[in-house]
PDB file of C-alpha atoms in Angstrom:
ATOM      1  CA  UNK A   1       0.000   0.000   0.000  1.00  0.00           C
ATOM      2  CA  UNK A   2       1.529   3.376  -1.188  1.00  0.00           C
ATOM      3  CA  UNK A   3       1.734   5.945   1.751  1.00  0.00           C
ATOM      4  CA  UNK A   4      -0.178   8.928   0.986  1.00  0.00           C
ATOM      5  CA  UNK A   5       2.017  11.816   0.750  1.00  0.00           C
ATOM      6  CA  UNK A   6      -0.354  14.856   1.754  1.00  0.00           C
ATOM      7  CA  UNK A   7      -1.521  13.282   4.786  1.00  0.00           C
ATOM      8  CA  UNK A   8      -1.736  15.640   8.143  1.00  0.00           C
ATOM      9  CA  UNK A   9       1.042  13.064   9.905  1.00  0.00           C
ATOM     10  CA  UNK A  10       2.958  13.222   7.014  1.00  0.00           C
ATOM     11  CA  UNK A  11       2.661  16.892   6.856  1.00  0.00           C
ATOM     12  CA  UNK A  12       3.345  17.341  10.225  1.00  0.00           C
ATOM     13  CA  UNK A  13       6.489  14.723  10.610  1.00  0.00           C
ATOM     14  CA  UNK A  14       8.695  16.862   7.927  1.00  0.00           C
ATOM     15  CA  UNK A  15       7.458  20.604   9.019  1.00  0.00           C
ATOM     16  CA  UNK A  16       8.952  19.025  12.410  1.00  0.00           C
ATOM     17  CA  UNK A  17      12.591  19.796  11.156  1.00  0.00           C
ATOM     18  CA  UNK A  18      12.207  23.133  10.547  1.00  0.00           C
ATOM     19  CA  UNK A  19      14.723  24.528  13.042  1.00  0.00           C
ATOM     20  CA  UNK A  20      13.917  27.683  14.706  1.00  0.00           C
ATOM     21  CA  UNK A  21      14.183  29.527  18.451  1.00  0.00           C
ATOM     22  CA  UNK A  22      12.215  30.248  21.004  1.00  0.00           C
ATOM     23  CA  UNK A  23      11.245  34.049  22.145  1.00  0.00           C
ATOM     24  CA  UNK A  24       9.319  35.648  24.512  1.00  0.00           C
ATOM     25  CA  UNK A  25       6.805  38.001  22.880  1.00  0.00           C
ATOM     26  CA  UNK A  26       5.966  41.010  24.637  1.00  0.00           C
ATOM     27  CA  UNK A  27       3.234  44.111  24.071  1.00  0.00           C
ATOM     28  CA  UNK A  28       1.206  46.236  25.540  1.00  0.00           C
ATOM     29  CA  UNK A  29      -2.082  48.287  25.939  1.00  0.00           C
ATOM     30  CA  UNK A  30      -2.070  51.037  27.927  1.00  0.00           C
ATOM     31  CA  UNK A  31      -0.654  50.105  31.567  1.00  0.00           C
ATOM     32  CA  UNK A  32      -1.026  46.597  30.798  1.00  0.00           C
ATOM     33  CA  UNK A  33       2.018  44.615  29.883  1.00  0.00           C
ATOM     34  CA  UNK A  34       1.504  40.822  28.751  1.00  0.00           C
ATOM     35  CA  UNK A  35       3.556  38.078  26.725  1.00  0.00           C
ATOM     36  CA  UNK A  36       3.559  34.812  25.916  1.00  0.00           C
ATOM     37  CA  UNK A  37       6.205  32.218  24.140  1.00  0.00           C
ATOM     38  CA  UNK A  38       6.796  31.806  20.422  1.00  0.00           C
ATOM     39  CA  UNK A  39       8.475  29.944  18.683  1.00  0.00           C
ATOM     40  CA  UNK A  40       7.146  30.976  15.184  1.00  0.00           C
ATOM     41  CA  UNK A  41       9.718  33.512  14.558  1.00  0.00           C
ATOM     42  CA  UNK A  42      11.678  34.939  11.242  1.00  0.00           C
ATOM     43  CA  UNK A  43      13.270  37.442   9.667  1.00  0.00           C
ATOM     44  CA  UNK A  44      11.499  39.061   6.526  1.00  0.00           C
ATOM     45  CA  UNK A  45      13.178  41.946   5.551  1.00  0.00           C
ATOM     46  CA  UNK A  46      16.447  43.838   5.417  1.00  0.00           C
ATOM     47  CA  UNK A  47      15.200  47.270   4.482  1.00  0.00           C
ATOM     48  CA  UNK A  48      13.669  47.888   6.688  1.00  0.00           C
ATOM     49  CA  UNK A  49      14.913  45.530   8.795  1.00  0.00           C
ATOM     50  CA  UNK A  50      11.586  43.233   9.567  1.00  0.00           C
ATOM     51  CA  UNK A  51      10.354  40.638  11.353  1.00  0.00           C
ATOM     52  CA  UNK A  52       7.257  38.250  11.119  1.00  0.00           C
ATOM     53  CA  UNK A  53       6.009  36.161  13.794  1.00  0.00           C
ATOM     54  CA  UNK A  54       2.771  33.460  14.092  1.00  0.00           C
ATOM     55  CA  UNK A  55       0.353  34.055  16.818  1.00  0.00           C
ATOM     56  CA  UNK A  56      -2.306  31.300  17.346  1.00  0.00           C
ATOM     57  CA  UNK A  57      -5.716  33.190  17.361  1.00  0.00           C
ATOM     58  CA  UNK A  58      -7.117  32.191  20.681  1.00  0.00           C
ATOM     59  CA  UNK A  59      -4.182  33.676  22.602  1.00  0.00           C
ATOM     60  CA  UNK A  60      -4.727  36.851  24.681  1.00  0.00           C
ATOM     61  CA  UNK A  61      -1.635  38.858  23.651  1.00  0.00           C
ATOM     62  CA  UNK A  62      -2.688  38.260  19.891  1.00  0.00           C
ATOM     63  CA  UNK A  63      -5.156  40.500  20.693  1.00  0.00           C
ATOM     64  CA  UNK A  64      -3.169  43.063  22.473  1.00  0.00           C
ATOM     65  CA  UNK A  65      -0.356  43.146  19.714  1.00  0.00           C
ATOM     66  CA  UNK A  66      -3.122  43.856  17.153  1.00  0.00           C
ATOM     67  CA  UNK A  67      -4.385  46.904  19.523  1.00  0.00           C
ATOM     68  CA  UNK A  68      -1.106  48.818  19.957  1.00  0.00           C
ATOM     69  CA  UNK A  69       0.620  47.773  17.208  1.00  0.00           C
ATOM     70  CA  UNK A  70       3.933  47.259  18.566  1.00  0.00           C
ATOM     71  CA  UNK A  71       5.516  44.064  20.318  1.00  0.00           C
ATOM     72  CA  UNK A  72       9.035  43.032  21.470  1.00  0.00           C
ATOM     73  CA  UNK A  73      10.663  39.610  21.026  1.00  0.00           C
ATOM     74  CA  UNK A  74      13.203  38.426  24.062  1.00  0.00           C
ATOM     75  CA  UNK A  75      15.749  36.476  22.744  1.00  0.00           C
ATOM     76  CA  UNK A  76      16.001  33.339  25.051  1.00  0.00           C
ATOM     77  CA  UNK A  77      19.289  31.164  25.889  1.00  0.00           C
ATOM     78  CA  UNK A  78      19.474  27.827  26.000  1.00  0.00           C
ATOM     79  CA  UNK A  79      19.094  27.324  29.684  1.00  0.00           C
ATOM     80  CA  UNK A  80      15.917  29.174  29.711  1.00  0.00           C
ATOM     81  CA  UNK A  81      13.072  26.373  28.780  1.00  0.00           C
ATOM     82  CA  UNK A  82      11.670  27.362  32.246  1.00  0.00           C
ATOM     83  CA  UNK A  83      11.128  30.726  30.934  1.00  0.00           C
ATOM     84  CA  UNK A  84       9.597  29.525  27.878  1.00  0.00           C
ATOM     85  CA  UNK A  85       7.280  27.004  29.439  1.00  0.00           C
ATOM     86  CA  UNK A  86       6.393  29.728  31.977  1.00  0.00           C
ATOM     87  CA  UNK A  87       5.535  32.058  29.151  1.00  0.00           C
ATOM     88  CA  UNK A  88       3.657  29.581  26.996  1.00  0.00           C
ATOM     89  CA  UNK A  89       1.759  27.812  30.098  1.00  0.00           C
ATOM     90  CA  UNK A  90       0.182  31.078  31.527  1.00  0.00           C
ATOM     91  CA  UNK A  91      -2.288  33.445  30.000  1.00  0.00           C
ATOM     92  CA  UNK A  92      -2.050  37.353  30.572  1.00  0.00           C
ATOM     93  CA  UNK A  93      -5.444  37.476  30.936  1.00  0.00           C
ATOM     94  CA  UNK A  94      -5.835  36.023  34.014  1.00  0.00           C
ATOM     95  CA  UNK A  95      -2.248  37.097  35.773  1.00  0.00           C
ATOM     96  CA  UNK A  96       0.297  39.232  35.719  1.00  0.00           C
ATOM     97  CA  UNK A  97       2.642  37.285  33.996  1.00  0.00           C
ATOM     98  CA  UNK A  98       5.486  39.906  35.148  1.00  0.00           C
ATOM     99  CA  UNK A  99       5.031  39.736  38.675  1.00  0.00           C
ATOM    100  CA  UNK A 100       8.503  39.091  40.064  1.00  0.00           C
ATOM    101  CA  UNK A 101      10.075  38.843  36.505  1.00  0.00           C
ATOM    102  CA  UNK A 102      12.455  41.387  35.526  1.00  0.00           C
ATOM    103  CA  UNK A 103      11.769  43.284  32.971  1.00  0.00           C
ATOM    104  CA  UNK A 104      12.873  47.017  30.946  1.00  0.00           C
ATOM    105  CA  UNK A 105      10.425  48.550  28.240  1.00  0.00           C
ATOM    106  CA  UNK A 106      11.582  48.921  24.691  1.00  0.00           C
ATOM    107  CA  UNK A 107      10.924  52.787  23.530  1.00  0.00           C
ATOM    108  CA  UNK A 108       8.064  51.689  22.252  1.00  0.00           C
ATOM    109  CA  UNK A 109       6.752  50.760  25.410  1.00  0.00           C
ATOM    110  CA  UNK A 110       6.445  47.086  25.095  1.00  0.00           C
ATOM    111  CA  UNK A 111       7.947  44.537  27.936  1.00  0.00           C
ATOM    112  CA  UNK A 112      10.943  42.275  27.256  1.00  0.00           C
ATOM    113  CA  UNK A 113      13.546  40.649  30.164  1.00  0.00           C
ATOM    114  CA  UNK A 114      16.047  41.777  31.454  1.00  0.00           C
ATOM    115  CA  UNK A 115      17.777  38.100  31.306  1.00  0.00           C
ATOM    116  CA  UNK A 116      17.401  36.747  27.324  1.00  0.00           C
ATOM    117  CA  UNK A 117      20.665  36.994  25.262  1.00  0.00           C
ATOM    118  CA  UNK A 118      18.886  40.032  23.121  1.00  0.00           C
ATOM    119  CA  UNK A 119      15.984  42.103  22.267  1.00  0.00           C
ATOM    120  CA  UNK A 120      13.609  43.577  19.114  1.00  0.00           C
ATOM    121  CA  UNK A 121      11.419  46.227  19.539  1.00  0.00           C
ATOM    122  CA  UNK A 122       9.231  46.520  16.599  1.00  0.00           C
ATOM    123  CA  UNK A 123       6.423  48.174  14.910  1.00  0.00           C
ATOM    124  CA  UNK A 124       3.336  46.246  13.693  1.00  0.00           C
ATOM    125  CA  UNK A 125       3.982  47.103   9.562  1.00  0.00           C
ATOM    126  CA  UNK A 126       1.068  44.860   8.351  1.00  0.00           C
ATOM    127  CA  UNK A 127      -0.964  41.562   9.437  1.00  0.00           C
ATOM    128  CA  UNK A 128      -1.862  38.314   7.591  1.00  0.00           C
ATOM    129  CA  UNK A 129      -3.981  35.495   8.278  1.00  0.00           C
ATOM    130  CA  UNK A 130      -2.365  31.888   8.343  1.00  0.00           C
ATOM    131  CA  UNK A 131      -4.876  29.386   9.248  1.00  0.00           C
ATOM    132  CA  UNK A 132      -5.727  29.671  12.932  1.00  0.00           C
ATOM    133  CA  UNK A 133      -3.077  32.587  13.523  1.00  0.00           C
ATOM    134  CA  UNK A 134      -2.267  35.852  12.613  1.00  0.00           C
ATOM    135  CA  UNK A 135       0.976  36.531  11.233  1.00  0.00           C
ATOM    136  CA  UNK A 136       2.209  40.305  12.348  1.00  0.00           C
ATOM    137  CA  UNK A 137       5.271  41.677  10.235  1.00  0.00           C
ATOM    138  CA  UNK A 138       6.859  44.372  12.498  1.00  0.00           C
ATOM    139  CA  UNK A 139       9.607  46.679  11.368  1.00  0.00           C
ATOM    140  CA  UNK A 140      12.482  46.656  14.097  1.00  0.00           C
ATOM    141  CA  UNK A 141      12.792  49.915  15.096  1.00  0.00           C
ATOM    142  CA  UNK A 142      15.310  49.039  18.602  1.00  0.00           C
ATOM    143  CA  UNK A 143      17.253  46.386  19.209  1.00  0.00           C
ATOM    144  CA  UNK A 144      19.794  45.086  22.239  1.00  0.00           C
ATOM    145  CA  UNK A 145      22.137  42.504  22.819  1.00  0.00           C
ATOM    146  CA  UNK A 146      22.081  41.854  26.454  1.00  0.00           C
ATOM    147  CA  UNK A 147      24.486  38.563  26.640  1.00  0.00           C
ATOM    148  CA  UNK A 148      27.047  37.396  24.149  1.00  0.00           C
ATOM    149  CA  UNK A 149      29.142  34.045  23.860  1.00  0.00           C
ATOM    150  CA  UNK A 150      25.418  32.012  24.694  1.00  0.00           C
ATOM    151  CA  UNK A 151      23.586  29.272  22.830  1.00  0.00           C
ATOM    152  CA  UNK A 152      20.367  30.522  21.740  1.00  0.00           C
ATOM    153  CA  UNK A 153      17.498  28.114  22.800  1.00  0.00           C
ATOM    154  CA  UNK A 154      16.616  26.428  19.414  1.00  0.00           C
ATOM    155  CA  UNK A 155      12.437  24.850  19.742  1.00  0.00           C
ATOM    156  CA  UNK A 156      12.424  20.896  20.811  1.00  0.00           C
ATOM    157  CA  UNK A 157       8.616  19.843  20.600  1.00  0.00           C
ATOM    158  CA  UNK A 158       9.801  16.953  22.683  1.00  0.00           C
ATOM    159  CA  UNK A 159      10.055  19.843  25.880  1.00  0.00           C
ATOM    160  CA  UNK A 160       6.751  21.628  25.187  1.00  0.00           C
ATOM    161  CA  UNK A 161       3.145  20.883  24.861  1.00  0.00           C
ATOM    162  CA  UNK A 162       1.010  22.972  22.843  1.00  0.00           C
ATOM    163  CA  UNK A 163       1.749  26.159  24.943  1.00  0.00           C
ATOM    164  CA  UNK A 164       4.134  27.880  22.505  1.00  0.00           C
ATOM    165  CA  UNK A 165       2.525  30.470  19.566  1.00  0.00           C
TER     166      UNK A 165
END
């Protein structure tokens, strides 16, 4: 029997080697700061320098991204699947997912941490819809590198459930 080719498992199995790393998305509406874990992250332009990430639509901080228009992206290290599981497990809605977490505002006023290797702070240029998410391209209009000399923390479905993007 010949294996069907366009099958969701077989779909599924070879997207699974797409190698990419894990960030902590940050935004904001007013006061309120929020984020959440993504792992649906690339680059998308050079001029301007741009940036598009997946957000699943059910997930609170979609909708605050698509409010203000502006979101950071923490750059997390390799010893930081805590931070990412903390991120991804725990919806802004509900708690202040930066009590007792450091973190700075970009000068657009969105949250990252203080402790990721780097930071992007960029500007919502246009939105598109994927399926059950919305993919925002943002223009990176700030950026930081907080650490050098560490391994970025590259996405392992094996350590996650369904709680990143």
């Amino acid at each position: 029997m010949e294996k069907d080719l366009r099958d969701d498992e077989s779909i599924a199995g070879a997207l699974g080697y797409l190698t990419h790393g894990v960030y902590v998305l940050g935004s904001r509406r007013g006061r309120e700061v929020t984020a959440m874990a993504a792992a649906w992250v690339t680059r998308a332009s050079e001029r301007p320098p741009c940036v598009a990430v997946a957000v699943r639509d059910d997930r609170y901080t979609r909708d605050i991204v698509a409010e203000s228009s502006v979101f950071s992206l923490s750059v997390l290290r390799e010893d930081q699947v805590n931070v990412a599981t903390y991120f991804g497990d725990t919806s802004g809605e509900y708690h202040d997912k930066f009590q007792g977490i450091p973190y700075g505002k970009t000068p657009a006023g969105a949250p990252f941490l203080l402790d990721c290797l780097a930071y992007l702070d960029c500007r919502v240029l246009d939105t598109v819809r994927a399926g059950d998410h919305t993919v925002f391209v943002g223009e990176v209009t700030a950026a930081e590198t907080l650490y050098t000399d560490e391994p970025q923390l590259i996405y392992d479905p094996d350590e996650y459930e369904e709680a990143l993007n």
